[in-house]
Amino acid sequence: MAEDKCGVAGCNEPAVKSYSRETVEKAGLKAAEEKGKRMHLCKEHNKQFKKATKEERKLESLGR
Ligand SMILES: [Zn+2]
């Protein structure tokens, strides 16, 4: 098994998903390291990420 840990600064939980680092940072999550295009997220941060991206889409659909 690959040792995929959450890539968010200060978090050391096992990762459940991976996204591009850029996307994750746009969602307001801070990457622990600047290298690498992929970023892994744990269950909690994945939830935060989804919530953040969802809200962003909601704002866009409001036409602001
Ligand atoms: Zn995490």
mmCIF file with all atom_site columns, N, CA and C and ligand atoms in Angstrom:
data_model
loop_
_atom_site.group_PDB
_atom_site.id
_atom_site.type_symbol
_atom_site.label_atom_id
_atom_site.label_alt_id
_atom_site.label_comp_id
_atom_site.label_asym_id
_atom_site.label_entity_id
_atom_site.label_seq_id
_atom_site.pdbx_PDB_ins_code
_atom_site.Cartn_x
_atom_site.Cartn_y
_atom_site.Cartn_z
_atom_site.occupancy
_atom_site.B_iso_or_equiv
_atom_site.pdbx_formal_charge
_atom_site.auth_seq_id
_atom_site.auth_comp_id
_atom_site.auth_asym_id
_atom_site.auth_atom_id
_atom_site.pdbx_PDB_model_num
ATOM   1   N  N  . MET A 1 1  ? 0.837   -1.216 0.000   1.00 0.00 ? 1  MET A N  1
ATOM   2   C  CA . MET A 1 1  ? 0.000   0.000  0.000   1.00 0.00 ? 1  MET A CA 1
ATOM   3   C  C  . MET A 1 1  ? 0.867   1.259  0.000   1.00 0.00 ? 1  MET A C  1
ATOM   4   N  N  . ALA A 1 2  ? 0.495   2.183  -0.800  1.00 0.00 ? 2  ALA A N  1
ATOM   5   C  CA . ALA A 1 2  ? 1.204   3.464  -0.818  1.00 0.00 ? 2  ALA A CA 1
ATOM   6   C  C  . ALA A 1 2  ? 0.882   4.241  0.450   1.00 0.00 ? 2  ALA A C  1
ATOM   7   N  N  . GLU A 1 3  ? 1.885   4.933  0.919   1.00 0.00 ? 3  GLU A N  1
ATOM   8   C  CA . GLU A 1 3  ? 1.659   5.720  2.121   1.00 0.00 ? 3  GLU A CA 1
ATOM   9   C  C  . GLU A 1 3  ? 1.206   7.125  1.760   1.00 0.00 ? 3  GLU A C  1
ATOM   10  N  N  . ASP A 1 4  ? -0.041  7.228  1.496   1.00 0.00 ? 4  ASP A N  1
ATOM   11  C  CA . ASP A 1 4  ? -0.568  8.532  1.144   1.00 0.00 ? 4  ASP A CA 1
ATOM   12  C  C  . ASP A 1 4  ? -1.100  9.234  2.378   1.00 0.00 ? 4  ASP A C  1
ATOM   13  N  N  . LYS A 1 5  ? -0.419  10.313 2.699   1.00 0.00 ? 5  LYS A N  1
ATOM   14  C  CA . LYS A 1 5  ? -0.852  11.097 3.857   1.00 0.00 ? 5  LYS A CA 1
ATOM   15  C  C  . LYS A 1 5  ? -1.475  12.379 3.350   1.00 0.00 ? 5  LYS A C  1
ATOM   16  N  N  . CYS A 1 6  ? -2.322  12.933 4.164   1.00 0.00 ? 6  CYS A N  1
ATOM   17  C  CA . CYS A 1 6  ? -2.952  14.197 3.821   1.00 0.00 ? 6  CYS A CA 1
ATOM   18  C  C  . CYS A 1 6  ? -1.884  15.272 3.600   1.00 0.00 ? 6  CYS A C  1
ATOM   19  N  N  . GLY A 1 7  ? -2.030  16.043 2.531   1.00 0.00 ? 7  GLY A N  1
ATOM   20  C  CA . GLY A 1 7  ? -1.013  17.032 2.176   1.00 0.00 ? 7  GLY A CA 1
ATOM   21  C  C  . GLY A 1 7  ? -1.234  18.397 2.783   1.00 0.00 ? 7  GLY A C  1
ATOM   22  N  N  . VAL A 1 8  ? -2.244  18.543 3.604   1.00 0.00 ? 8  VAL A N  1
ATOM   23  C  CA . VAL A 1 8  ? -2.505  19.837 4.228   1.00 0.00 ? 8  VAL A CA 1
ATOM   24  C  C  . VAL A 1 8  ? -1.537  20.066 5.379   1.00 0.00 ? 8  VAL A C  1
ATOM   25  N  N  . ALA A 1 9  ? -1.041  21.283 5.473   1.00 0.00 ? 9  ALA A N  1
ATOM   26  C  CA . ALA A 1 9  ? -0.076  21.633 6.512   1.00 0.00 ? 9  ALA A CA 1
ATOM   27  C  C  . ALA A 1 9  ? -0.627  21.307 7.896   1.00 0.00 ? 9  ALA A C  1
ATOM   28  N  N  . GLY A 1 10 ? 0.176   20.602 8.673   1.00 0.00 ? 10 GLY A N  1
ATOM   29  C  CA . GLY A 1 10 ? -0.196  20.295 10.045  1.00 0.00 ? 10 GLY A CA 1
ATOM   30  C  C  . GLY A 1 10 ? -1.088  19.073 10.181  1.00 0.00 ? 10 GLY A C  1
ATOM   31  N  N  . CYS A 1 11 ? -1.442  18.462 9.081   1.00 0.00 ? 11 CYS A N  1
ATOM   32  C  CA . CYS A 1 11 ? -2.325  17.291 9.122   1.00 0.00 ? 11 CYS A CA 1
ATOM   33  C  C  . CYS A 1 11 ? -1.547  16.046 8.749   1.00 0.00 ? 11 CYS A C  1
ATOM   34  N  N  . ASN A 1 12 ? -1.786  14.970 9.445   1.00 0.00 ? 12 ASN A N  1
ATOM   35  C  CA . ASN A 1 12 ? -1.039  13.738 9.189   1.00 0.00 ? 12 ASN A CA 1
ATOM   36  C  C  . ASN A 1 12 ? -1.962  12.529 9.063   1.00 0.00 ? 12 ASN A C  1
ATOM   37  N  N  . GLU A 1 13 ? -3.173  12.789 8.655   1.00 0.00 ? 13 GLU A N  1
ATOM   38  C  CA . GLU A 1 13 ? -4.152  11.712 8.531   1.00 0.00 ? 13 GLU A CA 1
ATOM   39  C  C  . GLU A 1 13 ? -3.965  10.961 7.216   1.00 0.00 ? 13 GLU A C  1
ATOM   40  N  N  . PRO A 1 14 ? -4.388  9.725  7.156   1.00 0.00 ? 14 PRO A N  1
ATOM   41  C  CA . PRO A 1 14 ? -4.311  8.984  5.889   1.00 0.00 ? 14 PRO A CA 1
ATOM   42  C  C  . PRO A 1 14 ? -5.220  9.604  4.838   1.00 0.00 ? 14 PRO A C  1
ATOM   43  N  N  . ALA A 1 15 ? -4.731  9.631  3.614   1.00 0.00 ? 15 ALA A N  1
ATOM   44  C  CA . ALA A 1 15 ? -5.473  10.292 2.546   1.00 0.00 ? 15 ALA A CA 1
ATOM   45  C  C  . ALA A 1 15 ? -6.557  9.384  1.974   1.00 0.00 ? 15 ALA A C  1
ATOM   46  N  N  . VAL A 1 16 ? -7.639  9.991  1.583   1.00 0.00 ? 16 VAL A N  1
ATOM   47  C  CA . VAL A 1 16 ? -8.702  9.236  0.917   1.00 0.00 ? 16 VAL A CA 1
ATOM   48  C  C  . VAL A 1 16 ? -8.864  9.659  -0.537  1.00 0.00 ? 16 VAL A C  1
ATOM   49  N  N  . LYS A 1 17 ? -8.378  10.852 -0.851  1.00 0.00 ? 17 LYS A N  1
ATOM   50  C  CA . LYS A 1 17 ? -8.535  11.376 -2.208  1.00 0.00 ? 17 LYS A CA 1
ATOM   51  C  C  . LYS A 1 17 ? -7.319  12.199 -2.583  1.00 0.00 ? 17 LYS A C  1
ATOM   52  N  N  . SER A 1 18 ? -7.118  12.396 -3.885  1.00 0.00 ? 18 SER A N  1
ATOM   53  C  CA . SER A 1 18 ? -6.077  13.325 -4.290  1.00 0.00 ? 18 SER A CA 1
ATOM   54  C  C  . SER A 1 18 ? -6.606  14.234 -5.392  1.00 0.00 ? 18 SER A C  1
ATOM   55  N  N  . TYR A 1 19 ? -6.162  15.456 -5.341  1.00 0.00 ? 19 TYR A N  1
ATOM   56  C  CA . TYR A 1 19 ? -6.559  16.460 -6.306  1.00 0.00 ? 19 TYR A CA 1
ATOM   57  C  C  . TYR A 1 19 ? -5.317  17.205 -6.769  1.00 0.00 ? 19 TYR A C  1
ATOM   58  N  N  . SER A 1 20 ? -5.487  18.089 -7.747  1.00 0.00 ? 20 SER A N  1
ATOM   59  C  CA . SER A 1 20 ? -4.344  18.916 -8.110  1.00 0.00 ? 20 SER A CA 1
ATOM   60  C  C  . SER A 1 20 ? -4.144  19.933 -6.989  1.00 0.00 ? 20 SER A C  1
ATOM   61  N  N  . ARG A 1 21 ? -2.895  20.237 -6.705  1.00 0.00 ? 21 ARG A N  1
ATOM   62  C  CA . ARG A 1 21 ? -2.581  21.128 -5.590  1.00 0.00 ? 21 ARG A CA 1
ATOM   63  C  C  . ARG A 1 21 ? -3.228  22.500 -5.788  1.00 0.00 ? 21 ARG A C  1
ATOM   64  N  N  . GLU A 1 22 ? -3.218  22.942 -7.017  1.00 0.00 ? 22 GLU A N  1
ATOM   65  C  CA . GLU A 1 22 ? -3.793  24.243 -7.324  1.00 0.00 ? 22 GLU A CA 1
ATOM   66  C  C  . GLU A 1 22 ? -5.266  24.317 -6.923  1.00 0.00 ? 22 GLU A C  1
ATOM   67  N  N  . THR A 1 23 ? -5.988  23.293 -7.281  1.00 0.00 ? 23 THR A N  1
ATOM   68  C  CA . THR A 1 23 ? -7.417  23.250 -6.961  1.00 0.00 ? 23 THR A CA 1
ATOM   69  C  C  . THR A 1 23 ? -7.642  23.280 -5.457  1.00 0.00 ? 23 THR A C  1
ATOM   70  N  N  . VAL A 1 24 ? -6.823  22.505 -4.752  1.00 0.00 ? 24 VAL A N  1
ATOM   71  C  CA . VAL A 1 24 ? -6.957  22.431 -3.307  1.00 0.00 ? 24 VAL A CA 1
ATOM   72  C  C  . VAL A 1 24 ? -6.665  23.786 -2.663  1.00 0.00 ? 24 VAL A C  1
ATOM   73  N  N  . GLU A 1 25 ? -5.627  24.454 -3.160  1.00 0.00 ? 25 GLU A N  1
ATOM   74  C  CA . GLU A 1 25 ? -5.274  25.748 -2.574  1.00 0.00 ? 25 GLU A CA 1
ATOM   75  C  C  . GLU A 1 25 ? -6.332  26.803 -2.891  1.00 0.00 ? 25 GLU A C  1
ATOM   76  N  N  . LYS A 1 26 ? -6.935  26.684 -4.045  1.00 0.00 ? 26 LYS A N  1
ATOM   77  C  CA . LYS A 1 26 ? -8.019  27.611 -4.385  1.00 0.00 ? 26 LYS A CA 1
ATOM   78  C  C  . LYS A 1 26 ? -9.192  27.452 -3.443  1.00 0.00 ? 26 LYS A C  1
ATOM   79  N  N  . ALA A 1 27 ? -9.353  26.246 -2.939  1.00 0.00 ? 27 ALA A N  1
ATOM   80  C  CA . ALA A 1 27 ? -10.446 25.971 -2.010  1.00 0.00 ? 27 ALA A CA 1
ATOM   81  C  C  . ALA A 1 27 ? -10.123 26.466 -0.608  1.00 0.00 ? 27 ALA A C  1
ATOM   82  N  N  . GLY A 1 28 ? -8.905  27.035 -0.429  1.00 0.00 ? 28 GLY A N  1
ATOM   83  C  CA . GLY A 1 28 ? -8.553  27.638 0.854   1.00 0.00 ? 28 GLY A CA 1
ATOM   84  C  C  . GLY A 1 28 ? -7.782  26.728 1.782   1.00 0.00 ? 28 GLY A C  1
ATOM   85  N  N  . LEU A 1 29 ? -7.366  25.554 1.298   1.00 0.00 ? 29 LEU A N  1
ATOM   86  C  CA . LEU A 1 29 ? -6.567  24.660 2.140   1.00 0.00 ? 29 LEU A CA 1
ATOM   87  C  C  . LEU A 1 29 ? -5.090  24.897 1.867   1.00 0.00 ? 29 LEU A C  1
ATOM   88  N  N  . LYS A 1 30 ? -4.308  24.869 2.944   1.00 0.00 ? 30 LYS A N  1
ATOM   89  C  CA . LYS A 1 30 ? -2.903  25.184 2.824   1.00 0.00 ? 30 LYS A CA 1
ATOM   90  C  C  . LYS A 1 30 ? -2.069  23.925 2.636   1.00 0.00 ? 30 LYS A C  1
ATOM   91  N  N  . ALA A 1 31 ? -1.315  23.860 1.561   1.00 0.00 ? 31 ALA A N  1
ATOM   92  C  CA . ALA A 1 31 ? -0.475  22.697 1.311   1.00 0.00 ? 31 ALA A CA 1
ATOM   93  C  C  . ALA A 1 31 ? 0.746   22.716 2.219   1.00 0.00 ? 31 ALA A C  1
ATOM   94  N  N  . ALA A 1 32 ? 1.138   21.538 2.713   1.00 0.00 ? 32 ALA A N  1
ATOM   95  C  CA . ALA A 1 32 ? 2.283   21.449 3.603   1.00 0.00 ? 32 ALA A CA 1
ATOM   96  C  C  . ALA A 1 32 ? 3.581   21.695 2.842   1.00 0.00 ? 32 ALA A C  1
ATOM   97  N  N  . GLU A 1 33 ? 3.630   21.242 1.602   1.00 0.00 ? 33 GLU A N  1
ATOM   98  C  CA . GLU A 1 33 ? 4.836   21.485 0.816   1.00 0.00 ? 33 GLU A CA 1
ATOM   99  C  C  . GLU A 1 33 ? 4.466   21.992 -0.570  1.00 0.00 ? 33 GLU A C  1
ATOM   100 N  N  . GLU A 1 34 ? 5.378   22.733 -1.139  1.00 0.00 ? 34 GLU A N  1
ATOM   101 C  CA . GLU A 1 34 ? 5.054   23.415 -2.380  1.00 0.00 ? 34 GLU A CA 1
ATOM   102 C  C  . GLU A 1 34 ? 5.326   22.595 -3.619  1.00 0.00 ? 34 GLU A C  1
ATOM   103 N  N  . LYS A 1 35 ? 6.047   21.498 -3.448  1.00 0.00 ? 35 LYS A N  1
ATOM   104 C  CA . LYS A 1 35 ? 6.347   20.713 -4.637  1.00 0.00 ? 35 LYS A CA 1
ATOM   105 C  C  . LYS A 1 35 ? 5.269   19.670 -4.896  1.00 0.00 ? 35 LYS A C  1
ATOM   106 N  N  . GLY A 1 36 ? 5.169   19.273 -6.143  1.00 0.00 ? 36 GLY A N  1
ATOM   107 C  CA . GLY A 1 36 ? 4.181   18.263 -6.490  1.00 0.00 ? 36 GLY A CA 1
ATOM   108 C  C  . GLY A 1 36 ? 2.908   18.878 -6.998  1.00 0.00 ? 36 GLY A C  1
ATOM   109 N  N  . LYS A 1 37 ? 2.370   18.282 -8.020  1.00 0.00 ? 37 LYS A N  1
ATOM   110 C  CA . LYS A 1 37 ? 1.138   18.820 -8.593  1.00 0.00 ? 37 LYS A CA 1
ATOM   111 C  C  . LYS A 1 37 ? -0.090  18.197 -7.981  1.00 0.00 ? 37 LYS A C  1
ATOM   112 N  N  . ARG A 1 38 ? 0.110   17.003 -7.405  1.00 0.00 ? 38 ARG A N  1
ATOM   113 C  CA . ARG A 1 38 ? -1.018  16.333 -6.781  1.00 0.00 ? 38 ARG A CA 1
ATOM   114 C  C  . ARG A 1 38 ? -0.971  16.576 -5.292  1.00 0.00 ? 38 ARG A C  1
ATOM   115 N  N  . MET A 1 39 ? -2.132  16.618 -4.711  1.00 0.00 ? 39 MET A N  1
ATOM   116 C  CA . MET A 1 39 ? -2.191  16.781 -3.275  1.00 0.00 ? 39 MET A CA 1
ATOM   117 C  C  . MET A 1 39 ? -3.224  15.812 -2.718  1.00 0.00 ? 39 MET A C  1
ATOM   118 N  N  . HIS A 1 40 ? -2.842  15.107 -1.675  1.00 0.00 ? 40 HIS A N  1
ATOM   119 C  CA . HIS A 1 40 ? -3.751  14.152 -1.068  1.00 0.00 ? 40 HIS A CA 1
ATOM   120 C  C  . HIS A 1 40 ? -4.514  14.809 0.070   1.00 0.00 ? 40 HIS A C  1
ATOM   121 N  N  . LEU A 1 41 ? -5.731  14.369 0.220   1.00 0.00 ? 41 LEU A N  1
ATOM   122 C  CA . LEU A 1 41 ? -6.550  14.904 1.306   1.00 0.00 ? 41 LEU A CA 1
ATOM   123 C  C  . LEU A 1 41 ? -7.117  13.769 2.147   1.00 0.00 ? 41 LEU A C  1
ATOM   124 N  N  . CYS A 1 42 ? -7.144  13.989 3.451   1.00 0.00 ? 42 CYS A N  1
ATOM   125 C  CA . CYS A 1 42 ? -7.761  13.018 4.346   1.00 0.00 ? 42 CYS A CA 1
ATOM   126 C  C  . CYS A 1 42 ? -9.278  13.209 4.300   1.00 0.00 ? 42 CYS A C  1
ATOM   127 N  N  . LYS A 1 43 ? -9.958  12.373 5.019   1.00 0.00 ? 43 LYS A N  1
ATOM   128 C  CA . LYS A 1 43 ? -11.419 12.408 5.026   1.00 0.00 ? 43 LYS A CA 1
ATOM   129 C  C  . LYS A 1 43 ? -11.941 13.788 5.428   1.00 0.00 ? 43 LYS A C  1
ATOM   130 N  N  . GLU A 1 44 ? -11.385 14.325 6.504   1.00 0.00 ? 44 GLU A N  1
ATOM   131 C  CA . GLU A 1 44 ? -11.856 15.614 7.003   1.00 0.00 ? 44 GLU A CA 1
ATOM   132 C  C  . GLU A 1 44 ? -11.587 16.738 6.017   1.00 0.00 ? 44 GLU A C  1
ATOM   133 N  N  . HIS A 1 45 ? -10.361 16.767 5.502   1.00 0.00 ? 45 HIS A N  1
ATOM   134 C  CA . HIS A 1 45 ? -10.013 17.848 4.580   1.00 0.00 ? 45 HIS A CA 1
ATOM   135 C  C  . HIS A 1 45 ? -10.716 17.685 3.245   1.00 0.00 ? 45 HIS A C  1
ATOM   136 N  N  . ASN A 1 46 ? -10.991 16.453 2.876   1.00 0.00 ? 46 ASN A N  1
ATOM   137 C  CA . ASN A 1 46 ? -11.759 16.215 1.660   1.00 0.00 ? 46 ASN A CA 1
ATOM   138 C  C  . ASN A 1 46 ? -13.158 16.812 1.810   1.00 0.00 ? 46 ASN A C  1
ATOM   139 N  N  . LYS A 1 47 ? -13.699 16.659 2.999   1.00 0.00 ? 47 LYS A N  1
ATOM   140 C  CA . LYS A 1 47 ? -15.018 17.221 3.294   1.00 0.00 ? 47 LYS A CA 1
ATOM   141 C  C  . LYS A 1 47 ? -14.963 18.748 3.203   1.00 0.00 ? 47 LYS A C  1
ATOM   142 N  N  . GLN A 1 48 ? -13.939 19.315 3.822   1.00 0.00 ? 48 GLN A N  1
ATOM   143 C  CA . GLN A 1 48 ? -13.752 20.777 3.773   1.00 0.00 ? 48 GLN A CA 1
ATOM   144 C  C  . GLN A 1 48 ? -13.581 21.262 2.341   1.00 0.00 ? 48 GLN A C  1
ATOM   145 N  N  . PHE A 1 49 ? -12.790 20.498 1.603   1.00 0.00 ? 49 PHE A N  1
ATOM   146 C  CA . PHE A 1 49 ? -12.521 20.852 0.214   1.00 0.00 ? 49 PHE A CA 1
ATOM   147 C  C  . PHE A 1 49 ? -13.809 20.847 -0.601  1.00 0.00 ? 49 PHE A C  1
ATOM   148 N  N  . LYS A 1 50 ? -14.600 19.806 -0.430  1.00 0.00 ? 50 LYS A N  1
ATOM   149 C  CA . LYS A 1 50 ? -15.849 19.697 -1.179  1.00 0.00 ? 50 LYS A CA 1
ATOM   150 C  C  . LYS A 1 50 ? -16.805 20.819 -0.818  1.00 0.00 ? 50 LYS A C  1
ATOM   151 N  N  . LYS A 1 51 ? -16.842 21.140 0.475   1.00 0.00 ? 51 LYS A N  1
ATOM   152 C  CA . LYS A 1 51 ? -17.713 22.210 0.932   1.00 0.00 ? 51 LYS A CA 1
ATOM   153 C  C  . LYS A 1 51 ? -17.274 23.539 0.306   1.00 0.00 ? 51 LYS A C  1
ATOM   154 N  N  . ALA A 1 52 ? -15.982 23.772 0.326   1.00 0.00 ? 52 ALA A N  1
ATOM   155 C  CA . ALA A 1 52 ? -15.443 25.028 -0.213  1.00 0.00 ? 52 ALA A CA 1
ATOM   156 C  C  . ALA A 1 52 ? -15.706 25.151 -1.704  1.00 0.00 ? 52 ALA A C  1
ATOM   157 N  N  . THR A 1 53 ? -15.501 24.069 -2.432  1.00 0.00 ? 53 THR A N  1
ATOM   158 C  CA . THR A 1 53 ? -15.696 24.146 -3.878  1.00 0.00 ? 53 THR A CA 1
ATOM   159 C  C  . THR A 1 53 ? -17.170 24.265 -4.221  1.00 0.00 ? 53 THR A C  1
ATOM   160 N  N  . LYS A 1 54 ? -17.994 23.662 -3.401  1.00 0.00 ? 54 LYS A N  1
ATOM   161 C  CA . LYS A 1 54 ? -19.436 23.743 -3.616  1.00 0.00 ? 54 LYS A CA 1
ATOM   162 C  C  . LYS A 1 54 ? -19.912 25.179 -3.424  1.00 0.00 ? 54 LYS A C  1
ATOM   163 N  N  . GLU A 1 55 ? -19.403 25.806 -2.363  1.00 0.00 ? 55 GLU A N  1
ATOM   164 C  CA . GLU A 1 55 ? -19.804 27.178 -2.089  1.00 0.00 ? 55 GLU A CA 1
ATOM   165 C  C  . GLU A 1 55 ? -19.331 28.119 -3.182  1.00 0.00 ? 55 GLU A C  1
ATOM   166 N  N  . GLU A 1 56 ? -18.170 27.801 -3.708  1.00 0.00 ? 56 GLU A N  1
ATOM   167 C  CA . GLU A 1 56 ? -17.647 28.630 -4.784  1.00 0.00 ? 56 GLU A CA 1
ATOM   168 C  C  . GLU A 1 56 ? -18.558 28.568 -6.006  1.00 0.00 ? 56 GLU A C  1
ATOM   169 N  N  . ARG A 1 57 ? -19.010 27.347 -6.287  1.00 0.00 ? 57 ARG A N  1
ATOM   170 C  CA . ARG A 1 57 ? -19.914 27.173 -7.431  1.00 0.00 ? 57 ARG A CA 1
ATOM   171 C  C  . ARG A 1 57 ? -21.229 27.874 -7.188  1.00 0.00 ? 57 ARG A C  1
ATOM   172 N  N  . LYS A 1 58 ? -21.670 27.844 -5.943  1.00 0.00 ? 58 LYS A N  1
ATOM   173 C  CA . LYS A 1 58 ? -22.929 28.490 -5.617  1.00 0.00 ? 58 LYS A CA 1
ATOM   174 C  C  . LYS A 1 58 ? -22.826 29.999 -5.877  1.00 0.00 ? 58 LYS A C  1
ATOM   175 N  N  . LEU A 1 59 ? -21.708 30.574 -5.463  1.00 0.00 ? 59 LEU A N  1
ATOM   176 C  CA . LEU A 1 59 ? -21.489 32.004 -5.687  1.00 0.00 ? 59 LEU A CA 1
ATOM   177 C  C  . LEU A 1 59 ? -21.468 32.318 -7.180  1.00 0.00 ? 59 LEU A C  1
ATOM   178 N  N  . GLU A 1 60 ? -20.827 31.439 -7.916  1.00 0.00 ? 60 GLU A N  1
ATOM   179 C  CA . GLU A 1 60 ? -20.776 31.669 -9.364  1.00 0.00 ? 60 GLU A CA 1
ATOM   180 C  C  . GLU A 1 60 ? -22.154 31.627 -9.987  1.00 0.00 ? 60 GLU A C  1
ATOM   181 N  N  . SER A 1 61 ? -22.965 30.704 -9.513  1.00 0.00 ? 61 SER A N  1
ATOM   182 C  CA . SER A 1 61 ? -24.295 30.572 -10.102 1.00 0.00 ? 61 SER A CA 1
ATOM   183 C  C  . SER A 1 61 ? -25.188 31.741 -9.711  1.00 0.00 ? 61 SER A C  1
ATOM   184 N  N  . LEU A 1 62 ? -24.819 32.452 -8.668  1.00 0.00 ? 62 LEU A N  1
ATOM   185 C  CA . LEU A 1 62 ? -25.585 33.652 -8.304  1.00 0.00 ? 62 LEU A CA 1
ATOM   186 C  C  . LEU A 1 62 ? -25.211 34.822 -9.189  1.00 0.00 ? 62 LEU A C  1
ATOM   187 N  N  . GLY A 1 63 ? -24.179 34.644 -9.968  1.00 0.00 ? 63 GLY A N  1
ATOM   188 C  CA . GLY A 1 63 ? -23.784 35.665 -10.912 1.00 0.00 ? 63 GLY A CA 1
ATOM   189 C  C  . GLY A 1 63 ? -23.044 36.833 -10.288 1.00 0.00 ? 63 GLY A C  1
ATOM   190 N  N  . ARG A 1 64 ? -22.305 36.552 -9.192  1.00 0.00 ? 64 ARG A N  1
ATOM   191 C  CA . ARG A 1 64 ? -21.566 37.643 -8.556  1.00 0.00 ? 64 ARG A CA 1
ATOM   192 C  C  . ARG A 1 64 ? -20.160 37.753 -9.103  1.00 0.00 ? 64 ARG A C  1
HETATM 193 ZN ZN . ZN  B 2 .  ? -6.039  16.399 6.432   1.00 0.00 ? 1  ZN  B ZN 1
#
